[in-house]
Short mmCIF file of C-alpha atoms and ligand atoms in Angstrom, two decimals:
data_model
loop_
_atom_site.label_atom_id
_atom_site.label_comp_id
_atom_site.label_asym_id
_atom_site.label_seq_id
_atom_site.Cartn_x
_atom_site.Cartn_y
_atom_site.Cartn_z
CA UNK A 1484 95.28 135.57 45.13
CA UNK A 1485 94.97 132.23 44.98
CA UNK A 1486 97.28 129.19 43.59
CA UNK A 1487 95.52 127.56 41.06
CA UNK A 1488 96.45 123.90 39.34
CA UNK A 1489 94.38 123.26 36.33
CA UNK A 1490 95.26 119.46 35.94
CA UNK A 1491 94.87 119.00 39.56
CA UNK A 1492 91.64 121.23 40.17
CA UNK A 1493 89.84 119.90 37.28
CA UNK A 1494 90.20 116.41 38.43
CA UNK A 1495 89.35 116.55 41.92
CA UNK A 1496 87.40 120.29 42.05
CA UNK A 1497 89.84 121.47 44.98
CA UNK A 1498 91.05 125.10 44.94
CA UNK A 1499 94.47 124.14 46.38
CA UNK A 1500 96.56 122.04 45.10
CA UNK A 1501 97.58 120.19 49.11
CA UNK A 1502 96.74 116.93 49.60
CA UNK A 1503 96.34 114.97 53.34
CA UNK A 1504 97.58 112.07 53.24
CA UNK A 1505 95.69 108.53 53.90
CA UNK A 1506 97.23 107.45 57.45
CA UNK A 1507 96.05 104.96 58.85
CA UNK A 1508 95.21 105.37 62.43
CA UNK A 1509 95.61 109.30 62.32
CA UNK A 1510 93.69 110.42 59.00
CA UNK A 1511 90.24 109.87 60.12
CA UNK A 1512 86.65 111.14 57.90
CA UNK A 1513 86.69 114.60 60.13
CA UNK A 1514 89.96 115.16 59.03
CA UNK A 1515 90.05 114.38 55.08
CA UNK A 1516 86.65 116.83 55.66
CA UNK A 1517 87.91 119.90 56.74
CA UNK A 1518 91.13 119.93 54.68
CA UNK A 1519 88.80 119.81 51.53
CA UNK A 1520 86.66 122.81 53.26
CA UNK A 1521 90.16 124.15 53.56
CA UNK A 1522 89.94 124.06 49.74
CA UNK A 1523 92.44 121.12 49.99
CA UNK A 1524 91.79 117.53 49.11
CA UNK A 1525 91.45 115.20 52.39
CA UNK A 1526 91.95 111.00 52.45
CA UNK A 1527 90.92 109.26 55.09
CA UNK A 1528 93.15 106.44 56.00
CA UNK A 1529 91.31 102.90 56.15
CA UNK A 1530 93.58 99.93 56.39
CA UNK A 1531 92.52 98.94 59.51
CA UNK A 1532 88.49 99.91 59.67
CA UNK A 1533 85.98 97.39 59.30
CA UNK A 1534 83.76 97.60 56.55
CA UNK A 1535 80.57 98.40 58.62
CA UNK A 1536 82.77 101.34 60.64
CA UNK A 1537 83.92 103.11 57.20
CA UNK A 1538 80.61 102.56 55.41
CA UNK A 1539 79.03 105.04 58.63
CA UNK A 1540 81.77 107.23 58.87
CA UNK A 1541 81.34 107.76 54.95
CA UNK A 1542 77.99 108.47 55.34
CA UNK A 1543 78.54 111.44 57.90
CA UNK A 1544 80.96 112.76 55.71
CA UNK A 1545 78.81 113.03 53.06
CA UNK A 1546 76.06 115.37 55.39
CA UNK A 1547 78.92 117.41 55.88
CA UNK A 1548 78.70 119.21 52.55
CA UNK A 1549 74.77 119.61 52.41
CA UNK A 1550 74.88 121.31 48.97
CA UNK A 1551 76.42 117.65 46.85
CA UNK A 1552 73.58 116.92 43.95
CA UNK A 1553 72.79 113.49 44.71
CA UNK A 1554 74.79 111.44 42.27
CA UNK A 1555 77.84 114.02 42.91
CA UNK A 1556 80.86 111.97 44.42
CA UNK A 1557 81.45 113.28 48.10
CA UNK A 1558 84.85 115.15 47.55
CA UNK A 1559 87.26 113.26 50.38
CA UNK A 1560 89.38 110.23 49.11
CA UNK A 1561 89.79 106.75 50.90
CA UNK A 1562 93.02 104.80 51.60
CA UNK A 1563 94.28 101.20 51.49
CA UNK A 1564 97.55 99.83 52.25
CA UNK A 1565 97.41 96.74 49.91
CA UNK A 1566 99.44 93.76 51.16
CA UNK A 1567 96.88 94.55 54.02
CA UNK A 1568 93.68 93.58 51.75
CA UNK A 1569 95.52 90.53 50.43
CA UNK A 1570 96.05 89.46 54.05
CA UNK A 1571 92.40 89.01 54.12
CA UNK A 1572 90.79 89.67 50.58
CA UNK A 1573 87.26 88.99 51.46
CA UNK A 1574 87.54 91.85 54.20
CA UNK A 1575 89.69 93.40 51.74
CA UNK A 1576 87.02 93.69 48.89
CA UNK A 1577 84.42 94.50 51.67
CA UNK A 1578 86.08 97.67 52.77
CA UNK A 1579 86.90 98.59 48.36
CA UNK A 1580 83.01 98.29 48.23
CA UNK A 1581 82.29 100.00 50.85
CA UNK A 1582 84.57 102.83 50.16
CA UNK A 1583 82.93 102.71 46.36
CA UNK A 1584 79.42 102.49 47.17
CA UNK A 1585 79.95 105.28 49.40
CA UNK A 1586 80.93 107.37 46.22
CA UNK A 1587 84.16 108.78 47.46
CA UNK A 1588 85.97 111.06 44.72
CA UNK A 1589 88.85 109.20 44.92
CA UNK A 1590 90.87 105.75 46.68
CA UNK A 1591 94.87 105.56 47.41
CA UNK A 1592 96.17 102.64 47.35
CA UNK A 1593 100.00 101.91 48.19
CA UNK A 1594 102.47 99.02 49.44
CA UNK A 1595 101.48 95.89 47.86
CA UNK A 1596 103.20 93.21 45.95
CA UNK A 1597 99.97 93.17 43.68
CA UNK A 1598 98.22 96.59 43.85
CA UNK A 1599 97.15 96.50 39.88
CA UNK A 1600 94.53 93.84 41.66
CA UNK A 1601 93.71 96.58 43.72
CA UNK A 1602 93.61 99.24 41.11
CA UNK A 1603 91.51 96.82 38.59
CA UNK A 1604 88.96 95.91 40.97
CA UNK A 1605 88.79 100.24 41.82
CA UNK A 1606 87.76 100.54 38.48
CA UNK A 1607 85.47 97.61 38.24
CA UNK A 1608 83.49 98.09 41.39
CA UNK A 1609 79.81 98.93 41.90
CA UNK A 1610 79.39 102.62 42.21
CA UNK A 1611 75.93 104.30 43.13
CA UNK A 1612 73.79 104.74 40.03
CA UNK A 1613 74.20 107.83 38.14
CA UNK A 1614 77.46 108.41 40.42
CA UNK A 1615 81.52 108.73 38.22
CA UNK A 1616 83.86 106.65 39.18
CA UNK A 1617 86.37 108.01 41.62
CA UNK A 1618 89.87 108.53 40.61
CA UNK A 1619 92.75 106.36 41.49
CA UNK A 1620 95.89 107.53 43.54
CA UNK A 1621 98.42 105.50 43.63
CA UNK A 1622 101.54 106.05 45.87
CA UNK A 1623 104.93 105.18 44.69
CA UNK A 1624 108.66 105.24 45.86
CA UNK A 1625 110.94 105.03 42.77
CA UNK A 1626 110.61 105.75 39.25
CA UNK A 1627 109.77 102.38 38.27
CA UNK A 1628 107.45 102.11 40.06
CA UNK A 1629 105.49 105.39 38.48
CA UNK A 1630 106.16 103.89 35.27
CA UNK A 1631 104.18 101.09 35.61
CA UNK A 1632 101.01 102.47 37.65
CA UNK A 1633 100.92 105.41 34.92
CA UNK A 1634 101.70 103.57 31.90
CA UNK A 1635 100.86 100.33 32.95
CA UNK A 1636 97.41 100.54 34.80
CA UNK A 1637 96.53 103.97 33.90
CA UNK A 1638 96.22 105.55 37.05
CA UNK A 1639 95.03 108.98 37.59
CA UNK A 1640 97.18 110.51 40.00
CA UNK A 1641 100.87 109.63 41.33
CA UNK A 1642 101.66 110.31 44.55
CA UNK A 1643 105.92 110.44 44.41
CA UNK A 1644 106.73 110.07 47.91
CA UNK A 1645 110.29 110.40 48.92
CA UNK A 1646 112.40 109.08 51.33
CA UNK A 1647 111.49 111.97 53.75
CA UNK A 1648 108.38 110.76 54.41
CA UNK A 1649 106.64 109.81 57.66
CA UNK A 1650 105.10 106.38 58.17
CA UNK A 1651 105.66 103.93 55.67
CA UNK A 1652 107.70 103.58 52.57
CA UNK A 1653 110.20 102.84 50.68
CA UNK A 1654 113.33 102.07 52.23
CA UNK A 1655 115.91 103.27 49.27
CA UNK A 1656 113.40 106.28 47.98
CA UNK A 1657 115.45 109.14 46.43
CA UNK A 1658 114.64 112.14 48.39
CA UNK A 1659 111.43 114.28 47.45
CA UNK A 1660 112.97 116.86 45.30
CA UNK A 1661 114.86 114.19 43.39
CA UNK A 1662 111.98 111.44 42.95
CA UNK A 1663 109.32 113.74 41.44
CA UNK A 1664 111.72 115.25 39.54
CA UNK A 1665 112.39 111.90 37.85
CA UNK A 1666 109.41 110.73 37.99
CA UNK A 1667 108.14 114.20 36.23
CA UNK A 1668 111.02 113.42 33.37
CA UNK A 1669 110.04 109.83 33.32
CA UNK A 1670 106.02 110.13 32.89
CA UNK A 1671 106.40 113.65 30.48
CA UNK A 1672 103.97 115.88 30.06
CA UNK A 1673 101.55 113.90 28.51
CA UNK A 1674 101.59 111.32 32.23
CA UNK A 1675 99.00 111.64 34.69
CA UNK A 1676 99.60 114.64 37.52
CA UNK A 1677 102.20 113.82 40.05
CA UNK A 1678 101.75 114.86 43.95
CA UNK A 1679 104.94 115.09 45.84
CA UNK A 1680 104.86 113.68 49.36
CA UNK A 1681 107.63 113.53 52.21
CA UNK A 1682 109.22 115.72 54.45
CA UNK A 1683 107.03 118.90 53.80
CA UNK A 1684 105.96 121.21 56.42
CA UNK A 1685 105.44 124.77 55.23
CA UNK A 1686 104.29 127.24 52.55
CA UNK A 1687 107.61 127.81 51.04
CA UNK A 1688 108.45 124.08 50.41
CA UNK A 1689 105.24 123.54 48.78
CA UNK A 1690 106.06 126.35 46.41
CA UNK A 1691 109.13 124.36 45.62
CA UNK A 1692 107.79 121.23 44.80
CA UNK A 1693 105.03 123.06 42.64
CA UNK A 1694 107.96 124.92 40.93
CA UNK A 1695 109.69 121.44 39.94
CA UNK A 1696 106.52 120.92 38.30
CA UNK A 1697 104.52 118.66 40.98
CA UNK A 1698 100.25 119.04 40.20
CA UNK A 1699 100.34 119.42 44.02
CA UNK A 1700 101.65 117.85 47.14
CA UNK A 1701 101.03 115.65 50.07
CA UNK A 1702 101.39 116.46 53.52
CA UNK A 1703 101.12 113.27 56.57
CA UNK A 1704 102.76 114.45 59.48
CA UNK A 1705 101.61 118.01 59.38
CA UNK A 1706 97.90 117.20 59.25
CA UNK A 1707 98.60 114.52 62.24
CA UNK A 1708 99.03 117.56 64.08
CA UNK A 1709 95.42 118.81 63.70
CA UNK A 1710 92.69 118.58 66.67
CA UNK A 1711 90.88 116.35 63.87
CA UNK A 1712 93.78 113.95 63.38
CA UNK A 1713 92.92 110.79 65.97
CA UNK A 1714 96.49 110.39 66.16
CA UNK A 1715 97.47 109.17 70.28
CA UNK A 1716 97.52 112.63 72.42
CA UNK A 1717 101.14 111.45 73.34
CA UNK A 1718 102.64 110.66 69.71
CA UNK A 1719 101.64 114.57 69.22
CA UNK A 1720 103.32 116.07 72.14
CA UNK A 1721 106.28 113.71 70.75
CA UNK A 1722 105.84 115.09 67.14
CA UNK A 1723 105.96 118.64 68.54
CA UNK A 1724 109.23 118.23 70.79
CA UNK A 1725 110.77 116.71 67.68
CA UNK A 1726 113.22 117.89 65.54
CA UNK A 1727 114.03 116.02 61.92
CA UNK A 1728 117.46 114.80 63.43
CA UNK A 1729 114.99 112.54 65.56
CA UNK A 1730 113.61 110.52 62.71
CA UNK A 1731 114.83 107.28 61.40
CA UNK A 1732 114.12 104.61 59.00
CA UNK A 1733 113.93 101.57 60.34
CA UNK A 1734 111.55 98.12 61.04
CA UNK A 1735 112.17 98.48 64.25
CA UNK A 1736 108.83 100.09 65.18
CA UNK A 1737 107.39 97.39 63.59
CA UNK A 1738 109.37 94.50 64.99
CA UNK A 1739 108.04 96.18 68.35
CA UNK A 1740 104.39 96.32 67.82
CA UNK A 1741 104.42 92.71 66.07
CA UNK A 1742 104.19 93.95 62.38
CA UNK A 1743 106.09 91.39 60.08
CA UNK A 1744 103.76 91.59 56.70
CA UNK A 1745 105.37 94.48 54.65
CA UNK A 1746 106.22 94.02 51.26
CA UNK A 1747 110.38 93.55 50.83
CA UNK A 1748 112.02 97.37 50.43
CA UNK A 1749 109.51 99.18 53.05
CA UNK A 1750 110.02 100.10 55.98
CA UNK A 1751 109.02 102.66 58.23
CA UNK A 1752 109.91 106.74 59.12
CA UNK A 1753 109.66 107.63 62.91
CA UNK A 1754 110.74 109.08 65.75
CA UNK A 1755 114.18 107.10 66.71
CA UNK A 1756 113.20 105.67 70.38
CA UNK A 1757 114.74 103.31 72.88
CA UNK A 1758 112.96 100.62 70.84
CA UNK A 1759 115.00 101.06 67.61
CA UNK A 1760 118.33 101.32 69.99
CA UNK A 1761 117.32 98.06 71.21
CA UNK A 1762 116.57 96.35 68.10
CA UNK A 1763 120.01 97.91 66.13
CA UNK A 1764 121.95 96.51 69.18
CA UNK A 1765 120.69 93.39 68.71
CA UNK A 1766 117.73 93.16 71.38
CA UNK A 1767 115.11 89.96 70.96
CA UNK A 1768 112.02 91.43 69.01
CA UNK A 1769 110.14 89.05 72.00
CA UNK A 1770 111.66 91.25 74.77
CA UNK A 1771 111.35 94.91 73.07
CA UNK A 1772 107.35 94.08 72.29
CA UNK A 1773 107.44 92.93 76.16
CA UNK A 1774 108.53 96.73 77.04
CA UNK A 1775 106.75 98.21 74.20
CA UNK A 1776 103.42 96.39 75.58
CA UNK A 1777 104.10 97.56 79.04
CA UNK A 1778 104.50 100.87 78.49
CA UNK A 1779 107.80 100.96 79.53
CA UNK A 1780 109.41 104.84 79.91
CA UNK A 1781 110.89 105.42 76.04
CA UNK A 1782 109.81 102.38 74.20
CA UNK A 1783 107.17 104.51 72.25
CA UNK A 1784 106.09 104.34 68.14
CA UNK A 1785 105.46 107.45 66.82
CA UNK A 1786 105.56 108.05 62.92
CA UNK A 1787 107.05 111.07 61.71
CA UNK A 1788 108.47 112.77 58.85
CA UNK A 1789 111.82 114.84 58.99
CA UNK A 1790 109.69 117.95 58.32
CA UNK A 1791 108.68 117.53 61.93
CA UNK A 1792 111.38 120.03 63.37
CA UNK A 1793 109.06 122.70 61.50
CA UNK A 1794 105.61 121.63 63.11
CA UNK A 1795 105.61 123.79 66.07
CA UNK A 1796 102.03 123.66 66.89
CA UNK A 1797 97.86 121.90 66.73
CA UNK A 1798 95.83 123.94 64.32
CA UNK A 1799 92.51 122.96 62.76
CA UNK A 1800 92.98 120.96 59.70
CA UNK A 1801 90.75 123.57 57.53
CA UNK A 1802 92.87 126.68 58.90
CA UNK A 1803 96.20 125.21 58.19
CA UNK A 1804 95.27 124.31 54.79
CA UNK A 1805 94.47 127.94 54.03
CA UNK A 1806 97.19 129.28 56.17
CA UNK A 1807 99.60 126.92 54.04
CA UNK A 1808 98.05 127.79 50.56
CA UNK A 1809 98.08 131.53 51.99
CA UNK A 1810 102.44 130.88 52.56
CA UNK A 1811 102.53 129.56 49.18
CA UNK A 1812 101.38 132.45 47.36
CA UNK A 1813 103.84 134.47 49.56
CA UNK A 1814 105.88 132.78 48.89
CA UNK A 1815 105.55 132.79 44.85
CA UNK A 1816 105.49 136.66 45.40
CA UNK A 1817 108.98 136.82 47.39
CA UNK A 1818 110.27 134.89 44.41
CA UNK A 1819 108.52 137.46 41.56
CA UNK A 1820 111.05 140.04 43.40
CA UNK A 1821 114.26 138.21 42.09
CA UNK A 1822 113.68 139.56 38.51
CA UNK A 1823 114.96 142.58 37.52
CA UNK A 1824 112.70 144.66 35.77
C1 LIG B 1006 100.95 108.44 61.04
C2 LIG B 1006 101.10 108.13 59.58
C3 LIG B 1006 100.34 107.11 59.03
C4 LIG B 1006 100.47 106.79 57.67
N1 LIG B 1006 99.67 105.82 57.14
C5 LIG B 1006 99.70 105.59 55.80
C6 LIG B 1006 98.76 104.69 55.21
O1 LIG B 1006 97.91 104.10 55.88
N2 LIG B 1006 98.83 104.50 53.86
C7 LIG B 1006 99.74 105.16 53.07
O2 LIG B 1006 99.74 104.96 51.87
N3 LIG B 1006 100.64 106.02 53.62
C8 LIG B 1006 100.61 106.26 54.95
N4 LIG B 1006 101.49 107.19 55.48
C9 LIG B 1006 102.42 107.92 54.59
C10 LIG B 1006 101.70 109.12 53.94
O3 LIG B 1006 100.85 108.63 52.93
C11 LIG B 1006 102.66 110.13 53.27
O4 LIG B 1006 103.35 109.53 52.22
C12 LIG B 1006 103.65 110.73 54.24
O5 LIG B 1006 103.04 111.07 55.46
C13 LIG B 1006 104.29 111.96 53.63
O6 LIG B 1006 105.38 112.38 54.40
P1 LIG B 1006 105.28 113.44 55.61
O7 LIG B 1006 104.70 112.68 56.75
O8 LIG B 1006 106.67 113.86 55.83
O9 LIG B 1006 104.36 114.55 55.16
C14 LIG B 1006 101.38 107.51 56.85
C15 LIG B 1006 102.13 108.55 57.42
C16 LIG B 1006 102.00 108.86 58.76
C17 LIG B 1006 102.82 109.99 59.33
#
């Protein structure tokens, strides 16, 4: 048996409706790959490559499904953070091209002060000849801000990501549960599909944000914990020791590793650390980078959802997204059983 989403399948082919999500320094092109042979949809996370770097590692993706008819988009996503390609817009529009040209099925973008720029020049890019254009994701963290990217710029696909979430985001997100289900009563049935992201770690929560009537979900932290994920060997053995009490959010992490640029309301989820007990009690951000630099026993960054408690062990990207999609159905079926006959 398999879960099927007909909004969600016919607009990006997958079988499942679980997402990866586009991290930056975790989600790389192997990755976003085998969760799409896992009949998922995989993003690759690109804020930080250079243009050059992605335009290769888009390439090799592309020989990984042999079968694509030539003008058929290679079916992985690409991620931007977007007050990142204003820092620098010529790099910025380098990497968009790249991404485009490379004929990607689809291209997050999230966190920036003007990401219809972003979303405009997605649509007015240079795609291979012959080749559709991909679909635009755009992640969100309050109802307003779904509003506009659905209504507004026409997006294809919101990504409703709740204050659970791992990594960046919005610092006053509702939870998960409640943001999509505004969002959902917000954008009606006539909006784009909404993906719900943050916090989620198995089968049976997936089935819940499906039945709140999410097209599909997102999952960060889970898929960090793949052999494919290029995520630091130590942030994983952190991310399995974890429990969700351990996360916080905070700028902390980002006051340590020098990171001032994000837009006003985001901030960070992660593992709480001597770094964030520094910075809370009122530590110079000059002497917790020193520490942070140095190495120094504690003062680690390690992004993490409050799912984490639930992530118990490294899998393979393309088993866990059929092992998840496999708990899902299960978990539909323990739920048929609480109908009388
Ligand atoms: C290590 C890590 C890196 C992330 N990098 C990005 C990013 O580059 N762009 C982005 O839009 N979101 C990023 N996120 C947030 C994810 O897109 C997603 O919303 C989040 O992981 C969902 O919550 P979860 O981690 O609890 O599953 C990142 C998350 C993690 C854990």
């Amino acid at each position: 048996m398999q879960i099927v989403n007909t909004h969600l399948t016919s607009l990006l082919g997958t079988r499942v409706p679980i997402v990866s999500a586009a991290m930056a320094g975790a989600a790389s092109t192997d990755l976003a790959v085998e969760v799409t042979r896992g009949g998922g949809f995989g993003f690759v996370g690109a804020a930080f490559d250079a243009p050059e770097k992605l335009a290769a590692d888009l390439k090799a993706a592309r020989a990984s499904f042999p079968d694509l008819a030539p003008t058929a988009p290679t079916p992985i996503g690409v991620g931007f953070i977007g007050w990142l390609l204003d820092t620098d817009e010529v790099r910025g529009r380098a990497l968009l091209a790249a991404a485009l040209a490379s004929n990607v099925a689809a291209i997050w973008l999230a966190f920036g002060v003007d990401l219809r720029k972003w979303v405009f020049a997605t649509r007015d890019g240079a795609v291979p000849p012959g080749a559709p254009r991909p679909l635009v994701f755009v992640q969100v963290t309050s109802v307003e801000e779904a509003r506009v990217a659905a209504e507004e710029w026409g997006v294809d696909v919101v990504v409703a990501q709740g204050n659970e979430s791992g990594g960046h985001g919005g610092a006053a997100a509702p939870p998960t549960f409640t943001l999509v289900s505004e969002v959902l009563a917000k954008l009606g049935p006539s909006g784009p599909p909404v993906l719900a992201a943050g916090g989620l770690a198995t089968g049976a929560q997936i089935a819940s944000c499906l039945t709140l009537g999410a097209a599909g979900v997102v999952l960060g932290t889970r898929y960090v914990l793949t052999p494919e994920s290029v995520y630091p060997a130590g942030g994983k053995a952190r991310l399995l020791r974890a429990t969700g009490t351990h996360t916080v959010r905070t700028l902390a992490l980002d006051y340590a590793r020098g990171t001032y640029g994000w837009p006003v309301g985001i901030d960070g989820r992660g593992l709480r650390t001597a770094i964030v007990d520094d910075i809370e009690s009122g530590v110079e951000h000059a002497e917790v980078q020193a520490k942070f630099k140095a190495g120094d026993e504690g003062y680690t960054v390690t992004w993490s959802g409050t799912g984490v408690g639930l992530m118990n062990e490294i899998k393979p990207a393309k088993q866990l997204t059929e092992e998840l999609h496999a708990d899902v159905v299960k978990a539909f079926q323990r739920t048929q059983s609480f109908f009388a006959v």
